[in-house]
Each structure stands twice: as structure tokens, then as C-alpha cells.
């Protein structure tokens, strides 16, 4: 039921990155459920991770390894989240790193582990380590769609995005993959997102760029308000193109690179929403005219989380009273409701806090019919704004989550 | 689909209160959609109302009239919320009060208006005032179930509760009615709740008691996290029994009265949850061992609002990983996940932050099967606690809210 999600893009080779998938039978047989990435020596790596206090064991290990060394390998499994698994969970995640390190000839701290799937069951380490030699033998710089598929769980389609730009006379590529369809309300990171570039970027600059753009992409999407235990987003700059080093986001090259990087991040984040569990609509919630940005952010998220708004979206019902009710309870201090206006897909429904004189039910119905819905609320209190992307709430969401064990 | 909601209780006559219903055809014909209450002279009245900034016109008028005078009449309509209706909405609510005042011979400020139903349409005042004389003629102290039915919208059953106690040698009754099934996450009030007693209670004491008990009843229930624009809860003490005045909640009589009052408030609040839109479970979420009460409150509400937890409850799936994930993202500062434990219906599932060694999937399934579910989370951080009541999330909820225009 993915909304407006096209074919997987033809991501070109990103020099300095090789990858492979393997079938370990972690949850189901005959499914690619392990992905191995190899990064060129000299690559810089940045990461952001879930703020959930019950963060998964691999998230803890990633944080530790990113502090201790420069990663050379990423190992990802689906079918098991290795979360809520206590001390043994940490041992299992580290054992996976040790196995990769022994096979590839690096330090265990140079391996970052990622897991996604059911919470509360122990990781079948043996199944993973058994297929690592096959993955090593299959390492290649081509076939991004395969690794996109290799990290899917309830996703119906693989998700990828890329941009190219000229820097220092060289064609630089920024590309990545993401996954996630439920338990999506990232907080400082996303379910799983991996962005790669063959540019040369100082680690501190890469980390700053990742942290900044994640707040305009993955941290502004929500499907069901539930922040996962395993959210992780990693950026890798391989330096393999030999272009000059980006050491500031304020330089000309830095600005160009940052703009393209943000586009890739947003496209990957939107892809997760478009493939949201049971989604029939792709919804942009824009809140403008706020006295401070936090008012815009929280109002947009409250609208995006409201079950009543989401079920009305599913029904293509221009039920604007539900949106006003959410704006009113969103906790914006000093809100003057008489200044609030509301547009849906350009149709003005509310002005001065009440139904617009020009509004007709027919115009509202027409505005609500498309798959792509833009809800724009102006609080009439200032100049700040924010935007959040979400989906509707359908029978299919209930079916999926009453039947699938996350 | 009401969960464990029995027949309407046989509420006895509460001296000093008369009431009647009428059919005004506001939204549908042949439906009792107007209720009129008459309160004895000398009755004290207390109220709490929605904190939604987009509060409905009748809520604004109630607040004003409660400040200005002592109410003698309550007039309630369903089918139209008179919310999002601007200045004309205020005029319409006041016109209704004027009509009641002229008919009954009191000041307009002695009338409190209440509306519930669709948001954003103007109140059909004429339809309401036309049936007021019939309501006046029908005023009676008996037939509480009728008025319970007269305030219903998407409710499937009328909701009432009462307690009796001996005070000052007299049998005092505390009884009330409530309504609401969706857009239920009261904030300082509930959709509509009316509690009456023939005791004599100082107004300031009655207001204090209402404000205090609402935080242990209506303000601790949630169906879909959406706070209504029309939430109102009113308590009336008619003094008609001639028992001595309760002028403190610390006196022996005050304590007895407060305990019975709380029981009525909780029973009415739970009735709303039991009749929640699409509900198949009645769920108690208790969070204990918190360092401060606000940690317990927010964790309990986050669990109660999680679509993933609610769909797992619908499926009777002991999906405890989803509950841990919510606890971890609830924003409890300094949470040590290794101290967290979880019981469902007495079955220990999590201890020390991980799966309990004694836990079996069979035991979890057995614990999840009943209609009444008690989720108990201990944060292991202190002595504070709180409890919230909610429902599951079913296909029926989506159907109701994709089809019904609130």
C-alpha cells in the first residue's frame, strides 16, 4: 500500500563502499536477513541513535565503537532486534563484531552492529556468523537494491535515494538506504538509515551535518508515535574520490554538499512514511506563524499523532474540527484561537479561528481526495515554522500490528 | 462492544434535582437530544472544564455564569458541539440560556449550557427553544436512565453511578451520569459528567472536592489521546436533605463524603472507557516505583496512548517488548532500565529490565486473554505511583471514526 513510492533508484557506485547480503534464516528461511558493508580505509563515519532509554544492545555497542575507533565494517541483521535482552544481548552483539573482525582482519571495535525485528528474544549469533564468509565472498560495489531489500522488515518496498554534485572538479555521489514502516517516531535518529558518499569530509563536520539534517528529515516523520529501541542512522564519507576535504559547512563546497545531503536524507525519510504500515496517504503537516519553533514542532506532531485526524484522513473526510481540536490542546502558551487559519491542499477552510465564509464542503472534499495531503496551520503568532510528515490510520494498520510481533 | 458495563444502576431520587428529556431533531429525528435539569434554590454548584484552547462556546458561557451567579438550570444538547463557531456560537449559547430563563423565571446567568456533537456547525437554537416547554412540563425526580440516554452520542450504553451514606443521621445520595466514547483524553474535566447529591456542601468545598477527584477519575482515562473541545464536569449539592453543612474535607463527615464521591466519579469515568469506541478490553495501567508522581503519570499515559500497545491488546498478544519500548521513550529522567519490572494480570514478564527467567509465552497468553487487563510497570526508582484507564485499538475504532463526523 506504499503511497507514491516509485521503483528503487539506480544508485551509482559510491567509491570506497562494498556490500553483500546473506540468508541466515534468523526468523524465516529463504530471506536475505544479513547485510555486510565494507568501508574504505580513511573513511569518516558519523552516527545518531535512538534516545529510547530501553535502547537495544547493538545501539550501545555502536556508540562505544564509534567513540573508540574508526569503523571499517557495518553488520546488519533483520528478524531480531536484540533489545530487552540484558547483558547477554550486549555479549551477543559484541560476539558478532568479533566474528566479523576475525574474518576481515580488523579490530572488533571497527565493526558497528545493527539489529531490527522482534524485541525480547536472544540474537541467534551462530546463524549470523555462519553466513559471514559467504557475505565476504560476495562483497561488491554494485546492487544497492539488494541491500535495500536486505534490511526490510514490515516494509513492502526497499528504500533508497541519491544525489550527485560536482566538487573540486569531481563527480561526488551521496546515496543511502533506509527501512522502517511501524514503531516510527524517531527521536534523534531513525529506524535504520545508512548514507554513503565518496566525498572527503572531516569526521566532526560529517557528524554535525548528520545531526543537523536528521532534524529536518528522520526526526520529522512519524507513523504511530512509537519511538523504536533500535533507531540508528549512520553517515559514511569514504574520501575515495580524492576530492579536497570538506572541513566546514559554511564554505561554498560545504553548503553545496550539505544541501544535497539533506535532499537524500529527506527522500529516505519520506520513503519510510510512504511505506508506513497500512498507509493510504502521504501527509505533510506544516505549522507556520508560531511565536517559537517548538510551538510549531509540537503542534505539527500532535496533529500527525491524533488518531481522530488520522482516521479522518483515511476516510478522505475534510473533518477540520478534529484538526482545530488538536491545535487547541497542543499546549501552545498564549494561543489566540481567533488568529488561527487552516488550509488543506491550498483550500482555505478556517480563518480567524472559525470556518472561512468562502469554504464549501465540496471544496473540502476535493482537497482531501488526493493521496498527497498538505495540511497547513498558521498560528498567527509569529514567524517560526516546522514541518512533519506522516500517514493516515487505516484498518490495515490495525491488522498488521495485531498480527505482527515487533 | 462495551466491556463489562452492566445495566444502568437504579439511582434513587436525589432530593432537589428534577430533570426531563425532549426531542429537538438536532441531528437526527426521533432521538432524545435535549436534557433539562432543575436544581433546588440554595444548591451549590461546582464545575471543571476543558483546557483545550479551542474550547466550545457553551464552555465559555458556563465559566462566566458560574462566576456570576448560582445556577438553577442545566440545559444540554447532543448532535451539535457549538465549537469552532466564533462569535455567533457565543450568541447562540446565550440565547439558549435566555430562553430557559424566560420560561422558568430566573436570570440567564443562572442557566449553564452544555453541547456535544459535531464541531464547526452553528447551533440550531430555534429547534432547542421550541421543545423547552415540553421539557418543563415533564420535569421529574425519577427516571435517571432517560437522562443518561439523553446525553449520548457515539456511546452504546447510558452511564450512571451512585453511592449512599449516612451523614448527620440522614441518608445522603451521590449520583451522576456521564457520556463520551471518542475524543477522550480529558484534561481537567471530561466529555460530559454530572454528579448530584442531596447533601449540604459549601461551594468552595464542593469545587475543591471536584477538582481533586477529577484527577483520580476523569483526568486519568484516555481512549484516543484527543482532548475534546467540550469537556465539562459539574457537581451539584442541593442541600435538600437538610443535613449539616460539609465545610471541610478533613472533618469526619467530609472524609466519608469525599470517599463516596470519588467512587461515583471513578465509576462514571470507567464507564466511559468501558464504552470506548471499538473497545474490546478494559485496561488498567499502573505505574509504581517512580521517583516523582509526574514520571508515573506520563509513563502510564504514554503506554495507554501507544497504537502498538493498543493493537497488541486488541490481539490479546503478550507483546511486552512494545510496552518496554514505550517506558523507554516516556521521558523519565535518569531511568535505570535494569530496575524496571512488568506484570500483566499478575504474571511477571520482565524483571531487572529483561525477560523474567520464570516467564513462559503460555503464561503471558493466559494473562492477556481476559477482557480486563492490568498492566503494572515498576520503575524501581522511588515510591510514587499513578494509574490510568484505557481501551485497546480495534478495527471498529477505525470504522467508527472514518465514518462518524465529530
CSV table of N, CA, C and O in Angstrom, one decimal, chain A residues 51-54 60 84 119-121 182-183 224-227 229 277 305-309 311-312 314-315 317-322 324-329 335 337-338 340 353-355 361 393-399 401-402 404-406, chain B residues 51-54 60 84 119-121 182-183 224-227 229 277 305-309 311-312 314-315 317-322 324-329 335 337-338 340 353-355 361 393-399 401-406:
chain,number,residue,atom,x,y,z
A,51,UNK,N,17.0,7.7,21.3
A,51,UNK,CA,17.0,8.3,22.6
A,51,UNK,C,16.2,7.4,23.6
A,51,UNK,O,16.0,7.8,24.7
A,52,UNK,N,15.6,6.3,23.1
A,52,UNK,CA,14.8,5.4,23.9
A,52,UNK,C,15.8,4.9,25.0
A,52,UNK,O,16.8,4.3,24.7
A,53,UNK,N,15.3,5.0,26.3
A,53,UNK,CA,16.2,4.5,27.4
A,53,UNK,C,16.4,3.0,27.3
A,53,UNK,O,17.4,2.5,27.7
A,54,UNK,N,15.4,2.3,26.8
A,54,UNK,CA,15.5,0.9,26.5
A,54,UNK,C,16.2,0.6,25.2
A,54,UNK,O,15.7,-0.1,24.3
A,60,UNK,N,24.0,0.3,21.9
A,60,UNK,CA,25.0,0.6,22.9
A,60,UNK,C,26.4,0.3,22.4
A,60,UNK,O,27.4,1.0,22.6
A,84,UNK,N,15.9,-5.5,24.8
A,84,UNK,CA,15.3,-6.1,26.0
A,84,UNK,C,15.9,-7.4,26.3
A,84,UNK,O,15.3,-8.3,26.8
A,119,UNK,N,11.5,-7.8,19.5
A,119,UNK,CA,12.1,-7.4,20.8
A,119,UNK,C,12.0,-8.5,21.8
A,119,UNK,O,11.0,-9.1,21.9
A,120,UNK,N,13.1,-8.7,22.6
A,120,UNK,CA,13.0,-9.6,23.7
A,120,UNK,C,13.4,-11.0,23.5
A,120,UNK,O,13.3,-11.8,24.4
A,121,UNK,N,13.9,-11.3,22.3
A,121,UNK,CA,14.4,-12.7,22.1
A,121,UNK,C,15.9,-12.6,21.8
A,121,UNK,O,16.4,-11.6,21.3
A,182,UNK,N,6.8,0.7,10.9
A,182,UNK,CA,6.0,0.9,12.1
A,182,UNK,C,6.9,1.1,13.2
A,182,UNK,O,8.1,0.9,13.1
A,183,UNK,N,6.4,1.5,14.4
A,183,UNK,CA,7.2,1.9,15.5
A,183,UNK,C,8.1,3.1,15.1
A,183,UNK,O,9.3,3.1,15.3
A,224,UNK,N,3.4,6.2,13.9
A,224,UNK,CA,2.5,5.8,15.0
A,224,UNK,C,2.9,6.3,16.4
A,224,UNK,O,2.5,5.8,17.4
A,225,UNK,N,3.8,7.3,16.4
A,225,UNK,CA,4.3,8.0,17.7
A,225,UNK,C,5.1,7.1,18.5
A,225,UNK,O,5.5,7.5,19.6
A,226,UNK,N,5.4,5.9,18.1
A,226,UNK,CA,6.2,5.0,18.9
A,226,UNK,C,7.7,5.0,18.5
A,226,UNK,O,8.0,4.6,17.4
A,227,UNK,N,8.5,5.5,19.4
A,227,UNK,CA,10.0,5.6,19.2
A,227,UNK,C,10.6,4.2,19.4
A,227,UNK,O,10.4,3.6,20.4
A,229,UNK,N,13.3,1.1,19.8
A,229,UNK,CA,14.5,0.8,20.6
A,229,UNK,C,15.8,0.8,19.8
A,229,UNK,O,16.9,0.7,20.4
A,277,UNK,N,3.0,1.5,7.7
A,277,UNK,CA,2.1,0.4,7.9
A,277,UNK,C,0.7,0.8,7.6
A,277,UNK,O,0.1,1.6,8.3
A,305,UNK,N,-0.1,12.8,15.1
A,305,UNK,CA,-0.3,11.7,16.0
A,305,UNK,C,-1.8,11.4,16.3
A,305,UNK,O,-2.2,10.3,16.8
A,306,UNK,N,-2.7,12.4,16.1
A,306,UNK,CA,-4.1,12.3,16.5
A,306,UNK,C,-4.8,11.1,15.8
A,306,UNK,O,-4.9,11.1,14.6
A,307,UNK,N,-5.3,10.1,16.5
A,307,UNK,CA,-6.0,9.0,15.9
A,307,UNK,C,-7.2,9.5,15.1
A,307,UNK,O,-7.6,9.0,14.1
A,308,UNK,N,-7.9,10.6,15.7
A,308,UNK,CA,-9.1,11.1,15.0
A,308,UNK,C,-8.7,11.8,13.7
A,308,UNK,O,-9.4,11.6,12.7
A,309,UNK,N,-7.6,12.6,13.7
A,309,UNK,CA,-7.2,13.2,12.4
A,309,UNK,C,-6.8,12.1,11.4
A,309,UNK,O,-7.2,12.1,10.2
A,311,UNK,N,-7.7,8.9,11.2
A,311,UNK,CA,-8.8,8.1,10.7
A,311,UNK,C,-9.6,9.0,9.7
A,311,UNK,O,-10.2,8.5,8.7
A,312,UNK,N,-9.8,10.3,10.0
A,312,UNK,CA,-10.4,11.2,9.0
A,312,UNK,C,-9.7,11.2,7.7
A,312,UNK,O,-10.3,11.2,6.6
A,314,UNK,N,-7.8,8.8,6.5
A,314,UNK,CA,-8.1,7.5,5.8
A,314,UNK,C,-9.4,7.6,5.1
A,314,UNK,O,-9.6,7.1,4.0
A,315,UNK,N,-10.4,8.3,5.7
A,315,UNK,CA,-11.7,8.4,5.1
A,315,UNK,C,-11.8,9.5,4.0
A,315,UNK,O,-12.9,9.7,3.4
A,317,UNK,N,-12.0,12.5,4.7
A,317,UNK,CA,-13.1,13.3,5.2
A,317,UNK,C,-12.5,14.7,5.7
A,317,UNK,O,-11.6,14.7,6.5
A,318,UNK,N,-12.9,15.8,5.1
A,318,UNK,CA,-12.4,17.1,5.5
A,318,UNK,C,-12.9,17.5,6.9
A,318,UNK,O,-13.6,18.5,7.0
A,319,UNK,N,-12.5,16.7,7.9
A,319,UNK,CA,-13.1,16.9,9.2
A,319,UNK,C,-12.2,17.9,10.0
A,319,UNK,O,-11.4,17.5,10.9
A,320,UNK,N,-12.3,19.2,9.6
A,320,UNK,CA,-11.4,20.2,10.1
A,320,UNK,C,-11.6,20.4,11.6
A,320,UNK,O,-10.7,20.9,12.3
A,321,UNK,N,-12.7,20.1,12.1
A,321,UNK,CA,-13.0,20.3,13.6
A,321,UNK,C,-12.0,19.5,14.4
A,321,UNK,O,-11.5,20.0,15.4
A,322,UNK,N,-11.7,18.3,13.9
A,322,UNK,CA,-10.7,17.5,14.7
A,322,UNK,C,-9.3,18.1,14.7
A,322,UNK,O,-8.6,18.0,15.6
A,324,UNK,N,-8.6,21.4,14.4
A,324,UNK,CA,-8.7,22.6,15.4
A,324,UNK,C,-8.6,22.1,16.8
A,324,UNK,O,-8.0,22.7,17.7
A,325,UNK,N,-9.3,21.0,17.1
A,325,UNK,CA,-9.3,20.5,18.5
A,325,UNK,C,-7.9,20.1,18.9
A,325,UNK,O,-7.5,20.3,20.1
A,326,UNK,N,-7.1,19.5,18.0
A,326,UNK,CA,-5.7,19.2,18.3
A,326,UNK,C,-4.9,20.4,18.5
A,326,UNK,O,-4.1,20.5,19.4
A,327,UNK,N,-5.1,21.4,17.6
A,327,UNK,CA,-4.3,22.7,17.8
A,327,UNK,C,-4.6,23.3,19.1
A,327,UNK,O,-3.7,23.7,19.8
A,328,UNK,N,-5.8,23.2,19.6
A,328,UNK,CA,-6.2,23.8,20.8
A,328,UNK,C,-5.7,23.1,22.1
A,328,UNK,O,-5.5,23.7,23.1
A,329,UNK,N,-5.4,21.8,21.9
A,329,UNK,CA,-4.8,21.0,23.1
A,329,UNK,C,-3.3,20.8,23.0
A,329,UNK,O,-2.7,20.1,23.8
A,335,UNK,N,-2.0,30.9,23.1
A,335,UNK,CA,-2.6,30.8,21.8
A,335,UNK,C,-3.8,31.6,21.7
A,335,UNK,O,-4.7,31.5,22.5
A,337,UNK,N,-6.9,31.8,19.6
A,337,UNK,CA,-7.5,30.9,18.6
A,337,UNK,C,-8.2,31.8,17.5
A,337,UNK,O,-8.3,31.3,16.4
A,338,UNK,N,-8.5,33.0,17.8
A,338,UNK,CA,-9.1,33.9,16.8
A,338,UNK,C,-8.1,34.2,15.6
A,338,UNK,O,-8.5,34.8,14.6
A,340,UNK,N,-6.0,31.8,14.2
A,340,UNK,CA,-5.6,30.6,13.6
A,340,UNK,C,-6.3,30.4,12.2
A,340,UNK,O,-7.5,30.7,12.1
A,353,UNK,N,-9.9,31.7,13.3
A,353,UNK,CA,-10.4,30.7,14.3
A,353,UNK,C,-11.7,30.0,14.0
A,353,UNK,O,-12.2,29.2,14.7
A,354,UNK,N,-12.4,30.4,12.9
A,354,UNK,CA,-13.6,29.8,12.6
A,354,UNK,C,-13.7,29.4,11.1
A,354,UNK,O,-12.8,29.7,10.3
A,355,UNK,N,-14.8,28.8,10.7
A,355,UNK,CA,-15.0,28.4,9.3
A,355,UNK,C,-14.9,29.6,8.4
A,355,UNK,O,-15.5,30.6,8.6
A,361,UNK,N,-18.2,22.6,1.6
A,361,UNK,CA,-18.0,21.2,1.9
A,361,UNK,C,-17.4,20.5,0.6
A,361,UNK,O,-16.5,19.6,0.7
A,393,UNK,N,-4.4,6.5,9.2
A,393,UNK,CA,-4.6,5.4,10.1
A,393,UNK,C,-5.7,4.5,9.5
A,393,UNK,O,-6.8,4.9,9.5
A,394,UNK,N,-5.3,3.3,9.1
A,394,UNK,CA,-6.3,2.5,8.3
A,394,UNK,C,-6.5,1.2,9.0
A,394,UNK,O,-5.8,0.8,10.0
A,395,UNK,N,-7.5,0.5,8.5
A,395,UNK,CA,-7.7,-0.9,9.0
A,395,UNK,C,-6.5,-1.7,8.9
A,395,UNK,O,-6.2,-2.6,9.8
A,396,UNK,N,-5.8,-1.5,7.8
A,396,UNK,CA,-4.6,-2.3,7.6
A,396,UNK,C,-3.5,-2.1,8.7
A,396,UNK,O,-2.9,-3.1,9.0
A,397,UNK,N,-3.4,-0.9,9.2
A,397,UNK,CA,-2.5,-0.7,10.3
A,397,UNK,C,-2.9,-1.6,11.5
A,397,UNK,O,-2.0,-2.2,12.1
A,398,UNK,N,-4.2,-1.6,11.8
A,398,UNK,CA,-4.6,-2.5,13.0
A,398,UNK,C,-4.3,-4.0,12.7
A,398,UNK,O,-3.8,-4.7,13.5
A,399,UNK,N,-4.6,-4.4,11.4
A,399,UNK,CA,-4.4,-5.8,11.1
A,399,UNK,C,-2.9,-6.1,11.2
A,399,UNK,O,-2.6,-7.1,11.8
A,401,UNK,N,-0.6,-4.7,13.0
A,401,UNK,CA,0.0,-4.7,14.3
A,401,UNK,C,-0.7,-5.6,15.3
A,401,UNK,O,-0.2,-5.8,16.4
A,402,UNK,N,-1.9,-6.1,14.9
A,402,UNK,CA,-2.5,-7.1,15.8
A,402,UNK,C,-2.0,-8.5,15.4
A,402,UNK,O,-2.1,-9.4,16.2
A,404,UNK,N,1.4,-8.9,13.7
A,404,UNK,CA,2.9,-9.0,13.6
A,404,UNK,C,3.5,-8.7,15.0
A,404,UNK,O,3.1,-7.8,15.6
A,405,UNK,N,4.4,-9.6,15.4
A,405,UNK,CA,5.1,-9.4,16.7
A,405,UNK,C,6.3,-8.6,16.5
A,405,UNK,O,7.3,-9.1,16.0
A,406,UNK,N,6.3,-7.3,16.9
A,406,UNK,CA,7.5,-6.5,16.9
A,406,UNK,C,8.3,-6.8,18.1
A,406,UNK,O,7.8,-6.9,19.2
B,51,UNK,N,-9.4,22.1,29.0
B,51,UNK,CA,-8.3,23.1,28.9
B,51,UNK,C,-7.9,23.3,27.4
B,51,UNK,O,-7.0,24.0,27.1
B,52,UNK,N,-8.7,22.7,26.5
B,52,UNK,CA,-8.5,22.9,25.1
B,52,UNK,C,-8.7,24.4,24.8
B,52,UNK,O,-9.7,25.0,25.1
B,53,UNK,N,-7.6,25.0,24.1
B,53,UNK,CA,-7.7,26.5,23.8
B,53,UNK,C,-8.9,26.8,22.9
B,53,UNK,O,-9.5,27.8,22.9
B,54,UNK,N,-9.2,25.8,22.0
B,54,UNK,CA,-10.4,25.9,21.1
B,54,UNK,C,-11.6,25.4,21.9
B,54,UNK,O,-12.4,24.6,21.4
B,60,UNK,N,-17.4,28.4,27.4
B,60,UNK,CA,-17.1,29.8,27.8
B,60,UNK,C,-18.2,30.4,28.6
B,60,UNK,O,-18.0,31.1,29.6
B,84,UNK,N,-15.9,25.9,17.5
B,84,UNK,CA,-15.4,26.4,16.2
B,84,UNK,C,-16.4,27.2,15.5
B,84,UNK,O,-16.4,27.3,14.3
B,119,UNK,N,-18.4,19.4,15.4
B,119,UNK,CA,-17.7,20.6,15.6
B,119,UNK,C,-17.9,21.4,14.3
B,119,UNK,O,-17.8,20.9,13.2
B,120,UNK,N,-18.1,22.8,14.5
B,120,UNK,CA,-18.0,23.7,13.3
B,120,UNK,C,-19.3,24.0,12.6
B,120,UNK,O,-19.3,24.7,11.6
B,121,UNK,N,-20.4,23.5,13.1
B,121,UNK,CA,-21.7,23.9,12.6
B,121,UNK,C,-22.5,24.7,13.6
B,121,UNK,O,-22.3,24.5,14.8
B,182,UNK,N,-15.4,8.7,22.3
B,182,UNK,CA,-14.3,9.0,21.5
B,182,UNK,C,-13.9,10.5,21.7
B,182,UNK,O,-14.6,11.2,22.3
B,183,UNK,N,-12.7,10.9,21.2
B,183,UNK,CA,-12.1,12.2,21.5
B,183,UNK,C,-12.0,12.3,23.1
B,183,UNK,O,-12.4,13.3,23.7
B,224,UNK,N,-8.3,7.8,23.1
B,224,UNK,CA,-7.5,8.1,21.9
B,224,UNK,C,-6.6,9.3,21.9
B,224,UNK,O,-6.2,9.8,20.9
B,225,UNK,N,-6.4,9.8,23.1
B,225,UNK,CA,-5.4,10.9,23.4
B,225,UNK,C,-5.9,12.2,22.9
B,225,UNK,O,-5.2,13.2,23.0
B,226,UNK,N,-7.1,12.3,22.3
B,226,UNK,CA,-7.6,13.5,21.8
B,226,UNK,C,-8.5,14.2,22.8
B,226,UNK,O,-9.6,13.7,23.2
B,227,UNK,N,-8.1,15.4,23.4
B,227,UNK,CA,-8.9,16.2,24.3
B,227,UNK,C,-10.0,16.9,23.6
B,227,UNK,O,-9.7,17.7,22.7
B,229,UNK,N,-13.1,19.6,22.8
B,229,UNK,CA,-13.3,21.0,22.9
B,229,UNK,C,-14.4,21.3,23.9
B,229,UNK,O,-14.7,22.4,24.2
B,277,UNK,N,-15.0,3.8,22.0
B,277,UNK,CA,-15.2,3.4,20.6
B,277,UNK,C,-14.4,2.2,20.2
B,277,UNK,O,-13.2,2.2,20.2
B,305,UNK,N,-1.5,5.4,25.3
B,305,UNK,CA,-1.7,6.0,24.0
B,305,UNK,C,-1.0,5.3,22.9
B,305,UNK,O,-1.3,5.6,21.7
B,306,UNK,N,-0.1,4.4,23.2
B,306,UNK,CA,0.7,3.8,22.2
B,306,UNK,C,-0.2,2.9,21.2
B,306,UNK,O,-0.8,2.0,21.6
B,307,UNK,N,-0.2,3.3,19.9
B,307,UNK,CA,-1.0,2.5,19.0
B,307,UNK,C,-0.5,1.0,18.9
B,307,UNK,O,-1.3,0.1,18.7
B,308,UNK,N,0.8,0.8,19.1
B,308,UNK,CA,1.3,-0.5,19.1
B,308,UNK,C,0.9,-1.3,20.3
B,308,UNK,O,0.6,-2.5,20.1
B,309,UNK,N,0.9,-0.7,21.5
B,309,UNK,CA,0.4,-1.4,22.7
B,309,UNK,C,-1.1,-1.7,22.5
B,309,UNK,O,-1.5,-2.8,22.8
B,311,UNK,N,-2.9,-2.0,19.8
B,311,UNK,CA,-3.3,-3.1,18.8
B,311,UNK,C,-2.9,-4.5,19.3
B,311,UNK,O,-3.5,-5.5,19.1
B,312,UNK,N,-1.8,-4.5,20.1
B,312,UNK,CA,-1.4,-5.8,20.7
B,312,UNK,C,-2.5,-6.2,21.7
B,312,UNK,O,-2.8,-7.4,21.8
B,314,UNK,N,-5.6,-5.5,21.5
B,314,UNK,CA,-6.8,-6.0,20.7
B,314,UNK,C,-6.5,-7.4,20.3
B,314,UNK,O,-7.5,-8.2,20.3
B,315,UNK,N,-5.3,-7.8,20.0
B,315,UNK,CA,-5.0,-9.1,19.5
B,315,UNK,C,-4.7,-10.1,20.7
B,315,UNK,O,-4.4,-11.3,20.5
B,317,UNK,N,-2.2,-10.2,22.5
B,317,UNK,CA,-0.9,-10.6,22.3
B,317,UNK,C,0.0,-10.1,23.4
B,317,UNK,O,0.1,-8.9,23.6
B,318,UNK,N,0.7,-11.0,24.2
B,318,UNK,CA,1.5,-10.5,25.3
B,318,UNK,C,2.8,-9.9,24.7
B,318,UNK,O,3.9,-10.4,25.0
B,319,UNK,N,2.7,-8.9,24.0
B,319,UNK,CA,3.8,-8.3,23.2
B,319,UNK,C,4.5,-7.3,24.2
B,319,UNK,O,4.4,-6.0,24.0
B,320,UNK,N,5.2,-7.8,25.2
B,320,UNK,CA,5.8,-6.9,26.2
B,320,UNK,C,6.9,-6.0,25.7
B,320,UNK,O,7.1,-5.0,26.3
B,321,UNK,N,7.5,-6.4,24.6
B,321,UNK,CA,8.6,-5.6,24.1
B,321,UNK,C,8.1,-4.2,23.7
B,321,UNK,O,8.8,-3.2,23.9
B,322,UNK,N,6.8,-4.1,23.2
B,322,UNK,CA,6.2,-2.8,22.9
B,322,UNK,C,6.0,-2.0,24.1
B,322,UNK,O,6.2,-0.7,24.1
B,324,UNK,N,7.8,-2.2,26.9
B,324,UNK,CA,9.2,-1.7,27.4
B,324,UNK,C,9.6,-0.5,26.5
B,324,UNK,O,10.2,0.5,27.0
B,325,UNK,N,9.4,-0.6,25.2
B,325,UNK,CA,9.8,0.5,24.3
B,325,UNK,C,9.1,1.8,24.6
B,325,UNK,O,9.7,2.8,24.6
B,326,UNK,N,7.9,1.7,25.1
B,326,UNK,CA,7.2,2.9,25.5
B,326,UNK,C,7.8,3.5,26.8
B,326,UNK,O,8.0,4.7,26.9
B,327,UNK,N,8.0,2.6,27.7
B,327,UNK,CA,8.6,3.0,29.0
B,327,UNK,C,9.9,3.8,28.7
B,327,UNK,O,10.2,4.8,29.3
B,328,UNK,N,10.7,3.2,27.8
B,328,UNK,CA,12.0,3.8,27.5
B,328,UNK,C,11.9,5.2,26.8
B,328,UNK,O,12.9,5.9,26.9
B,329,UNK,N,10.8,5.4,26.1
B,329,UNK,CA,10.7,6.7,25.4
B,329,UNK,C,9.8,7.7,26.1
B,329,UNK,O,9.6,8.8,25.6
B,335,UNK,N,16.2,7.3,34.1
B,335,UNK,CA,15.6,5.9,34.2
B,335,UNK,C,16.7,4.9,34.1
B,335,UNK,O,17.5,4.9,33.2
B,337,UNK,N,17.1,1.3,33.3
B,337,UNK,CA,16.2,0.2,32.7
B,337,UNK,C,16.4,-1.1,33.4
B,337,UNK,O,15.6,-2.0,33.5
B,338,UNK,N,17.6,-1.3,34.1
B,338,UNK,CA,17.9,-2.5,34.7
B,338,UNK,C,17.0,-2.7,36.0
B,338,UNK,O,17.0,-3.8,36.6
B,340,UNK,N,13.7,-2.0,36.0
B,340,UNK,CA,12.3,-2.0,35.6
B,340,UNK,C,11.7,-3.4,35.6
B,340,UNK,O,12.4,-4.4,35.2
B,353,UNK,N,14.8,-5.3,34.0
B,353,UNK,CA,14.9,-4.8,32.7
B,353,UNK,C,14.9,-5.8,31.6
B,353,UNK,O,14.9,-5.4,30.4
B,354,UNK,N,14.8,-7.1,31.9
B,354,UNK,CA,14.8,-8.1,30.8
B,354,UNK,C,13.7,-9.1,31.1
B,354,UNK,O,13.1,-9.1,32.2
B,355,UNK,N,13.6,-10.1,30.2
B,355,UNK,CA,12.6,-11.1,30.3
B,355,UNK,C,12.9,-11.9,31.6
B,355,UNK,O,14.0,-12.3,31.9
B,361,UNK,N,5.8,-18.1,27.4
B,361,UNK,CA,4.8,-17.5,26.4
B,361,UNK,C,3.4,-17.9,26.7
B,361,UNK,O,2.4,-17.1,26.6
B,393,UNK,N,-7.2,-0.9,20.8
B,393,UNK,CA,-7.4,-0.2,19.5
B,393,UNK,C,-7.8,-1.3,18.4
B,393,UNK,O,-7.0,-2.1,18.1
B,394,UNK,N,-9.1,-1.2,18.0
B,394,UNK,CA,-9.6,-2.2,17.2
B,394,UNK,C,-10.0,-1.7,15.8
B,394,UNK,O,-10.0,-0.5,15.5
B,395,UNK,N,-10.3,-2.6,14.9
B,395,UNK,CA,-10.8,-2.3,13.6
B,395,UNK,C,-12.1,-1.4,13.7
B,395,UNK,O,-12.3,-0.4,13.0
B,396,UNK,N,-12.9,-1.7,14.8
B,396,UNK,CA,-14.1,-1.0,15.0
B,396,UNK,C,-13.8,0.5,15.2
B,396,UNK,O,-14.6,1.4,14.8
B,397,UNK,N,-12.7,0.8,16.0
B,397,UNK,CA,-12.4,2.2,16.2
B,397,UNK,C,-12.2,3.0,14.9
B,397,UNK,O,-12.7,4.1,14.7
B,398,UNK,N,-11.4,2.3,14.0
B,398,UNK,CA,-11.1,2.9,12.7
B,398,UNK,C,-12.4,3.1,11.9
B,398,UNK,O,-12.7,4.2,11.3
B,399,UNK,N,-13.3,2.1,11.9
B,399,UNK,CA,-14.5,2.2,11.2
B,399,UNK,C,-15.4,3.3,11.7
B,399,UNK,O,-15.9,4.2,11.0
B,401,UNK,N,-14.5,6.0,13.4
B,401,UNK,CA,-14.0,7.4,13.2
B,401,UNK,C,-13.7,7.7,11.7
B,401,UNK,O,-13.5,8.9,11.4
B,402,UNK,N,-13.8,6.7,10.9
B,402,UNK,CA,-13.7,7.0,9.4
B,402,UNK,C,-15.1,7.3,8.9
B,402,UNK,O,-15.2,7.9,7.9
B,403,UNK,N,-16.1,7.0,9.7
B,403,UNK,CA,-17.5,7.2,9.2
B,403,UNK,C,-18.2,8.2,9.9
B,403,UNK,O,-19.2,8.8,9.4
B,404,UNK,N,-17.9,8.5,11.2
B,404,UNK,CA,-18.7,9.4,12.0
B,404,UNK,C,-18.0,10.8,12.0
B,404,UNK,O,-16.8,10.9,12.2
B,405,UNK,N,-18.7,11.8,11.8
B,405,UNK,CA,-18.2,13.2,11.8
B,405,UNK,C,-18.3,13.8,13.1
B,405,UNK,O,-19.4,14.2,13.5
B,406,UNK,N,-17.2,13.9,13.9
B,406,UNK,CA,-17.3,14.6,15.2
B,406,UNK,C,-17.1,16.0,14.9
B,406,UNK,O,-16.3,16.4,14.0
